Coordinates of C-alpha atoms and ligand atoms in Angstrom, one line a residue:
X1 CA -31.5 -18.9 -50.4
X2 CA -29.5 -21.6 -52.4
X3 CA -30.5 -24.9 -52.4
X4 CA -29.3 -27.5 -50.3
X5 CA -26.2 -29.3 -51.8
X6 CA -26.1 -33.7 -51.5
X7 CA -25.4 -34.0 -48.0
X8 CA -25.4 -30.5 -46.9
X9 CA -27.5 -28.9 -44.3
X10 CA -28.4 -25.7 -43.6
X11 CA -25.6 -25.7 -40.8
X12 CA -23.3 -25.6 -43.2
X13 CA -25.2 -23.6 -45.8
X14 CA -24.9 -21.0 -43.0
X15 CA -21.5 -21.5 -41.4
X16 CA -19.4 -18.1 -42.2
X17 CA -16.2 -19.9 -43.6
X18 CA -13.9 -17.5 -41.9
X19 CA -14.2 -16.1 -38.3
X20 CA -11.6 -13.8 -36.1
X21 CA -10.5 -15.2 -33.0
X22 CA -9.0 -12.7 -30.5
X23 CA -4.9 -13.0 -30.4
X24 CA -4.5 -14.4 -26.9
X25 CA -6.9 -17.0 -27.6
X26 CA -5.7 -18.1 -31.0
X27 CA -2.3 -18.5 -29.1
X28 CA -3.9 -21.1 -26.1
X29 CA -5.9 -22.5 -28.9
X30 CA -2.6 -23.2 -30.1
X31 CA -3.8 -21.4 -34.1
X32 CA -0.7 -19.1 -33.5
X33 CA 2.4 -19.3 -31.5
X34 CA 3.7 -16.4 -28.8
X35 CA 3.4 -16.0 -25.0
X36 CA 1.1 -14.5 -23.0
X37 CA 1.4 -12.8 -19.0
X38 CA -2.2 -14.2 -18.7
X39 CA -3.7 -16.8 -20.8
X40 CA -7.3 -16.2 -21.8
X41 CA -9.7 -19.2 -20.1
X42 CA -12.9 -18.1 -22.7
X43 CA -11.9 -18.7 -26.1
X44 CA -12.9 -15.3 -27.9
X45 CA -14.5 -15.3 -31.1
X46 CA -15.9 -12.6 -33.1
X47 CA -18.2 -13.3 -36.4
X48 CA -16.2 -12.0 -40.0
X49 CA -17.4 -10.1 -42.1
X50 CA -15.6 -7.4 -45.2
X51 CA -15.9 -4.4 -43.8
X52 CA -17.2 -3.0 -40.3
X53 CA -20.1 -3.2 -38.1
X54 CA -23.4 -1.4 -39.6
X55 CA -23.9 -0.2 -35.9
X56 CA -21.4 3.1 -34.9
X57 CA -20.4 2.7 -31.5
X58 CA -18.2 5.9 -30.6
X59 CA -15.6 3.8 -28.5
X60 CA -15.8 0.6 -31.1
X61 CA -13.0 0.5 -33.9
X62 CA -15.5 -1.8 -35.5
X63 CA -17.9 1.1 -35.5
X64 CA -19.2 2.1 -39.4
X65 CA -17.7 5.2 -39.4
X66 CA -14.4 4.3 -37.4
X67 CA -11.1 4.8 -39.4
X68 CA -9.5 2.5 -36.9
X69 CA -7.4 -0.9 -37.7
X70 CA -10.1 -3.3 -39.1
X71 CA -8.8 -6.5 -37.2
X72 CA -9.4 -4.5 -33.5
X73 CA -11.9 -4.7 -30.9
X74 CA -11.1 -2.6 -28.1
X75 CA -7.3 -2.7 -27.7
X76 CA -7.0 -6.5 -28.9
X77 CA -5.9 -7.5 -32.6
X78 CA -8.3 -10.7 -33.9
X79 CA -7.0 -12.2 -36.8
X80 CA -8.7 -14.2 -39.3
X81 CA -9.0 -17.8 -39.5
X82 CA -11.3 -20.7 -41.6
X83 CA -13.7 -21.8 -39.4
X84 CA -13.3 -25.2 -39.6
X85 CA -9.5 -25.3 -38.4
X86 CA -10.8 -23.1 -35.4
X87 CA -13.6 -25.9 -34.8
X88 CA -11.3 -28.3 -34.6
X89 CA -8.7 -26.8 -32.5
X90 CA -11.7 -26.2 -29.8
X91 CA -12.5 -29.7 -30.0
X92 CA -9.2 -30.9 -28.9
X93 CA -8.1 -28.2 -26.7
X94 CA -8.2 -29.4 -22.6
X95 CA -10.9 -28.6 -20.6
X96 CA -9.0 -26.8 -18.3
X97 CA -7.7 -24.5 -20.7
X98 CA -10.4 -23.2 -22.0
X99 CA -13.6 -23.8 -20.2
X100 CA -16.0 -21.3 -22.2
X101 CA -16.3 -19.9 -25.6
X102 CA -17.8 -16.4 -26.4
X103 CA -19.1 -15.4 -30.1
X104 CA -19.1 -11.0 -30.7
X105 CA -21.7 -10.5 -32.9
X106 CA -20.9 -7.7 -35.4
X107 CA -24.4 -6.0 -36.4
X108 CA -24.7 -7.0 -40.5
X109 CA -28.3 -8.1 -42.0
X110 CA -27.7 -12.1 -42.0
X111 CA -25.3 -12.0 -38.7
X112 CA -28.2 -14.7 -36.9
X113 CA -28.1 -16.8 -39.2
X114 CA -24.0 -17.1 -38.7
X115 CA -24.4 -17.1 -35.5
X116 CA -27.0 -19.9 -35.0
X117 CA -24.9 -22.2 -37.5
X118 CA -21.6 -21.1 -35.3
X119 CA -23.2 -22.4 -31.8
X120 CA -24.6 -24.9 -33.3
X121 CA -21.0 -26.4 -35.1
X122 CA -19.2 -25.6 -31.6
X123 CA -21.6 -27.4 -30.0
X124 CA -20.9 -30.6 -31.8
X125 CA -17.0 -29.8 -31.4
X126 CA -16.8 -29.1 -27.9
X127 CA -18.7 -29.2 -24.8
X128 CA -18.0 -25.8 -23.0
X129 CA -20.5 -23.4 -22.4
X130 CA -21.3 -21.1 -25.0
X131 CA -22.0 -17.3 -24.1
X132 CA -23.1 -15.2 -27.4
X133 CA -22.6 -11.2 -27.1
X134 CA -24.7 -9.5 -29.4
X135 CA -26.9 -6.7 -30.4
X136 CA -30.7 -6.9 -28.9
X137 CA -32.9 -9.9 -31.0
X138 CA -36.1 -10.5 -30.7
X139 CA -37.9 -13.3 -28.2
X140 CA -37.8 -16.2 -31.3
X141 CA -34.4 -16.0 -32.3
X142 CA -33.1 -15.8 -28.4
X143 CA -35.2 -19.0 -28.3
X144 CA -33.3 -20.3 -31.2
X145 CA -29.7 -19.4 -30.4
X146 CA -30.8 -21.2 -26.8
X147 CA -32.0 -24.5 -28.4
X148 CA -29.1 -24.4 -31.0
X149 CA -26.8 -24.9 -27.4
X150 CA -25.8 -20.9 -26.5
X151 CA -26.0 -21.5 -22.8
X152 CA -25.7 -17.6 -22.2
X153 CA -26.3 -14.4 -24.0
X154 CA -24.7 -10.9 -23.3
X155 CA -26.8 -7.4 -24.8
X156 CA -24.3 -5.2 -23.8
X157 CA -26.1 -1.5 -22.3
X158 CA -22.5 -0.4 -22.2
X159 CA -23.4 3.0 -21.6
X160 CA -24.4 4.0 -17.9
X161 CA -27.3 6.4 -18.1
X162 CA -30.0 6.8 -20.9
X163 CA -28.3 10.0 -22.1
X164 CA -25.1 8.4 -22.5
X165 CA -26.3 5.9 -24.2
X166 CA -27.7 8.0 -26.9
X167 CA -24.3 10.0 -27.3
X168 CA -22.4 7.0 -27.7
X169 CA -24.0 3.9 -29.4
X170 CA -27.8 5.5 -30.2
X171 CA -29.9 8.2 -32.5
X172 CA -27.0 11.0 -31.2
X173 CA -24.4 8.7 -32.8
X174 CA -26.2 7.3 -35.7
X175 CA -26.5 3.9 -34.1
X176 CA -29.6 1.9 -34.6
X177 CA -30.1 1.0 -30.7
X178 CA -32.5 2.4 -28.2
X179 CA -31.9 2.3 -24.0
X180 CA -35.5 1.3 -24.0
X181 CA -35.8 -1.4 -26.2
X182 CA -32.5 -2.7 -24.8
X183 CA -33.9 -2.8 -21.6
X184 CA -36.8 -4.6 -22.9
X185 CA -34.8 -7.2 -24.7
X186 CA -32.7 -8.2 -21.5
X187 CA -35.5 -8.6 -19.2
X188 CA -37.0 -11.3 -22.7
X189 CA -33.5 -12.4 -22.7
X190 CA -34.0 -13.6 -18.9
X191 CA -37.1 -15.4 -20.1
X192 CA -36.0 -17.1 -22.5
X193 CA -32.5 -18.1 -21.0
X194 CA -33.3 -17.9 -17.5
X195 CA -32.1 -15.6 -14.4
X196 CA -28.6 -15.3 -13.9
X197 CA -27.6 -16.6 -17.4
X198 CA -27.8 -12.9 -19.1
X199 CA -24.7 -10.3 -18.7
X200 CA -25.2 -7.0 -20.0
X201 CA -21.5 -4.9 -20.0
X202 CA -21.1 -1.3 -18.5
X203 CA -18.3 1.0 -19.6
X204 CA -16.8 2.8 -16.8
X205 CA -15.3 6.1 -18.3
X206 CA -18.0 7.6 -20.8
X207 CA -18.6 10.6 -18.6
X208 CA -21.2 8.7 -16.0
X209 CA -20.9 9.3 -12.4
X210 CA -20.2 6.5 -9.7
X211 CA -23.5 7.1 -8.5
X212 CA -25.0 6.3 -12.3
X213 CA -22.8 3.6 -12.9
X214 CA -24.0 1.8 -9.3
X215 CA -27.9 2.7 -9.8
X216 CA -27.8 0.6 -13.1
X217 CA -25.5 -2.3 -11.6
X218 CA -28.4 -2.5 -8.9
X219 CA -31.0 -2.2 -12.1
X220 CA -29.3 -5.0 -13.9
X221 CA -29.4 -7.6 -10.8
X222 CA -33.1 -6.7 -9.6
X223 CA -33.5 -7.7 -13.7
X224 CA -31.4 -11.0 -12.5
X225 CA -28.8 -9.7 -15.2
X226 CA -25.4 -10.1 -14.6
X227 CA -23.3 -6.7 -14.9
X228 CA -19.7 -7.0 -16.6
X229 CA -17.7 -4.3 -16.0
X230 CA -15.5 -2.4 -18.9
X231 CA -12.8 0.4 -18.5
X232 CA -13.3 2.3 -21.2
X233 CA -10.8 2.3 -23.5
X234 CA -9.7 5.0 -26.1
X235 CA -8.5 3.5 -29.6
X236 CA -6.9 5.4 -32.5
X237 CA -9.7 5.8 -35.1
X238 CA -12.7 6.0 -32.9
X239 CA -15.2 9.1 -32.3
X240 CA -13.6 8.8 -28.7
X241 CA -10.2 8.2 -29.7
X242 CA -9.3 11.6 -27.4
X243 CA -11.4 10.7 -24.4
X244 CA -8.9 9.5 -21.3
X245 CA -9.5 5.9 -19.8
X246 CA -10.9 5.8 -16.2
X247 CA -9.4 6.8 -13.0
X248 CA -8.2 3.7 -11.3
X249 CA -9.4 4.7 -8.3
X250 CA -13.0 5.6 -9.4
X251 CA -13.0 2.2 -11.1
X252 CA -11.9 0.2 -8.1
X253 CA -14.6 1.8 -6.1
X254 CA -17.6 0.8 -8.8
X255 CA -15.9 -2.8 -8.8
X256 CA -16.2 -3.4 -5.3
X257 CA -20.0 -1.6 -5.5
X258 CA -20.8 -4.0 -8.1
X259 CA -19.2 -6.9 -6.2
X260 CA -21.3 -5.9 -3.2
X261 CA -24.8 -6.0 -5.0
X262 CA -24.3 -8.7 -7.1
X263 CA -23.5 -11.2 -4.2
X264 CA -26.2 -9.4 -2.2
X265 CA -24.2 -7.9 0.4
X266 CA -25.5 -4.4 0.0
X267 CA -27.5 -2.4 -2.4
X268 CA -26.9 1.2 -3.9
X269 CA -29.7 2.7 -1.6
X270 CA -27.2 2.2 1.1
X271 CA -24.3 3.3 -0.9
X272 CA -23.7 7.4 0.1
X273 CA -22.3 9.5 -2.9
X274 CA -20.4 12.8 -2.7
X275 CA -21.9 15.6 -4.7
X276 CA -19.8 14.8 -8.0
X277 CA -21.5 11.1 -7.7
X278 CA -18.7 9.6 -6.0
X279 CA -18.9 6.9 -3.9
X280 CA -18.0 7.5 0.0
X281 CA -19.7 4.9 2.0
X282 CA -20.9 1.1 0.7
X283 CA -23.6 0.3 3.0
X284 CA -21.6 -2.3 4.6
X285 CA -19.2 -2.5 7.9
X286 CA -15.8 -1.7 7.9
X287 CA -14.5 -5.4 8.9
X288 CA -16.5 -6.9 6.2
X289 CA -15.6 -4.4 3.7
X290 CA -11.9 -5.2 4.9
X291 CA -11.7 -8.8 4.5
X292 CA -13.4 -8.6 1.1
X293 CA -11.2 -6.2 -0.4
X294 CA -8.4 -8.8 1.4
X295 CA -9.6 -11.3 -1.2
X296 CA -9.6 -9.3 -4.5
X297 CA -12.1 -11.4 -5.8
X298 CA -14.1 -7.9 -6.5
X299 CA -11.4 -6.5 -9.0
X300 CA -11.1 -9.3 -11.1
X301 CA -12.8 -9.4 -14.6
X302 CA -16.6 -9.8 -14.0
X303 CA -19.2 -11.5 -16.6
X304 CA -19.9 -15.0 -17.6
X305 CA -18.1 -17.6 -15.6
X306 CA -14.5 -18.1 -17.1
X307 CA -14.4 -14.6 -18.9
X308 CA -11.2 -13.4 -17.3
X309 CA -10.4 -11.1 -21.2
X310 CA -6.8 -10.8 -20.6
X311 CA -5.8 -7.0 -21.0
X312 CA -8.7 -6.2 -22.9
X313 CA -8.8 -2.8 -21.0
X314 CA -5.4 -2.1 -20.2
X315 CA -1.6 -2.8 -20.9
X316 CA 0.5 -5.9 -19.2
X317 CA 2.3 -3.0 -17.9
X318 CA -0.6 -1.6 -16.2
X319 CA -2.6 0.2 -14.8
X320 CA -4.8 -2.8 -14.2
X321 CA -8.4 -2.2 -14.4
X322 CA -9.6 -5.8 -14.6
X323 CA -7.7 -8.5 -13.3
X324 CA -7.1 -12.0 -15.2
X325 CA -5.8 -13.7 -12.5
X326 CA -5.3 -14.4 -9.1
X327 CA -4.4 -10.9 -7.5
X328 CA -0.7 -10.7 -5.7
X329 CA -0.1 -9.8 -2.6
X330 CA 1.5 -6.5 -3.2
X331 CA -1.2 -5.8 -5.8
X332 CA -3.8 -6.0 -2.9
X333 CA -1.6 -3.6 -1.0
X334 CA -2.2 -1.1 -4.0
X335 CA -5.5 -1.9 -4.7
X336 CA -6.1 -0.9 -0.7
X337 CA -4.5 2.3 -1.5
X338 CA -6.6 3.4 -5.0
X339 CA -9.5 2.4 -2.6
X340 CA -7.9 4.9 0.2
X341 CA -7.8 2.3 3.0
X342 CA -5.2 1.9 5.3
X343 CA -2.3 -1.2 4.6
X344 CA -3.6 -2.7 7.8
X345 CA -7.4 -2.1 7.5
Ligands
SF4_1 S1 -19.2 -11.3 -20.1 FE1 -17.5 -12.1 -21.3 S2 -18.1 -14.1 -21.9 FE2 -19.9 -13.0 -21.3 S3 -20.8 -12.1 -23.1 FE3 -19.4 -10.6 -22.2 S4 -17.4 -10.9 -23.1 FE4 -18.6 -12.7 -23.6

């Protein structure tokens, strides 16, 4: 390790001088100009580094043996920017534009040590809360990234059933991760940050049933881990590149499942599945199920508090998996539809 310049500290000695920062929130954090349907209201963030990830997720165009566009994560472009001009934009940006920051951790041997020098300079910039995605770590440095000011960390499962998981991000796909030790690390993450302050995210759309996708949700929150739901997303380059996104109407169903559990309104031991997994009843009664689908609060982007990731699944244009915004009234109307309820329920 080099030594320690006049002055310097190791902050700085470990501060990756260049990080991307996804479009939409480079333009709110005012980096680059253009105009957005729905603004972003987490700053995104992901940590640089020449080349790609040394994991080889099959959906990820970050993935090591992806030939996709290296500046992607799912269907978003992140430029490049010095950190220090991206530190200083978060510390003057309003409170009520961006009220959370969120750091992707690409998997590369000194990614920590970026990362812990990262939260550490946004914490001295800004005062939002800090959520840090990244691949499993053990007990000490979760209790590091915590004390250096990450208020939240995310250890995304992404895959719905142990299988799966192999396929698409573990030993089947070269990837370094286990569904085990994954496990294990978000229950430690829950120790170390504390319940209810550890997401985990769950592609919809990898070849999972309802009924798989629902059983984990239910997993995650008896683990007091907060599910974020993903439609999975084919990109040009990718192992999955041919693989076709979600049924909207199998996704709306798993939202408002998930949106059930997590504010304990049901649990998938009362949910009733079909024999291809699908979901027919939610263990709840008709008028409650009616006036929460009336509220769309279920089919907006779940995760941390303030991740709304603006069309991070899906086109302006639509299909919408994941809303960024307050849901329209004609959009409800549709949403009742995909969901097969009547207009009036
Ligand atoms: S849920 Fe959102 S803010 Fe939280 S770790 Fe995932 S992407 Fe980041």
């Amino acid at each position: 390790m080099e030594p320690l310049a006049k002055n310097q500290t190791w902050i700085e000695v470990d501060l990756p001088r260049q990080i991307r920062v996804s479009t939409g929130s480079a333009i709110v954090l005012g980096l680059l100009e253009g105009r957005l349907s729905a603004e972003p209201t987490t700053a995104y963030l992901m940590t640089y580094k020449a080349g790609k990830c040394t994991a080889n997720c099959g959906f990820c165009p970050q993935a090591r043996n992806s030939r996709s566009k290296v500046e992607l994560l799912s269907r978003v472009s992140w430029p490049i920017f010095p950190t220090s001009i991206v530190l200083k934009k978060l510390g003057t940006t309003e409170r009520d534009k961006i009220r959370r920051v969120c750091i992707q951790a690409l998997n590369y041997p000194n990614v920590f040590e970026h990362l812990t020098a990262l939260v550490t300079a946004i914490r001295h910039h800004t005062e939002v809360p800090i959520s840090v995605s990244c691949q499993p770590l053990n007990s000490e440095n979760m209790r590091r990234l915590a004390e250096a000011g990450a208020e939240r960390i995310g250890i995304a499962l992404d895959a719905a059933n142990e299988k799966l998981f192999s396929e698409v991000k573990g030993e089947k796909a070269n990837g370094p991760y286990t569904w085990e030790n994954q496990l294990k690390q978000l229950s430690e993450a829950v120790k170390v940050f504390g319940r209810g302050k550890v997401s985990t995210h769950i592609i919809i759309g990898l070849g999972e049933t309802e009924n798989d996708a629902v059983s984990l949700i239910q997993r995650c929150v008896d683990m007091y881990v907060s599910p974020a739901l993903f439609a999975f997303t084919p990109i040009r380059g990718t192992a999955l590149e041919k693989k076709p996104q979600p049924f909207v109407e199998s996704y709306r169903r798993t939202q408002l499942a998930r949106y059930l559990i997590v504010n304990g309104r049901s649990r998938s031991e009362y949910m009733r599945f079909d024999d291809l997994g699908c979901l027919t009843d939610y263990g709840v009664e008709k008028e409650t199920l009616a006036w929460i689908v009336e509220a769309g609060t279920p089919f907006l982007t779940s995760g941390c508090p303030n991740c709304n990731r603006p069309f991070y699944n899906e086109k302006p244009s639509g299909p919408i998996y994941n809303y960024p915004r307050k849901i329209r009234q004609e959009e409800i109307a549709e949403i009742k539809q995909q969901l097969g309820l009547k207009p009036n329920l």
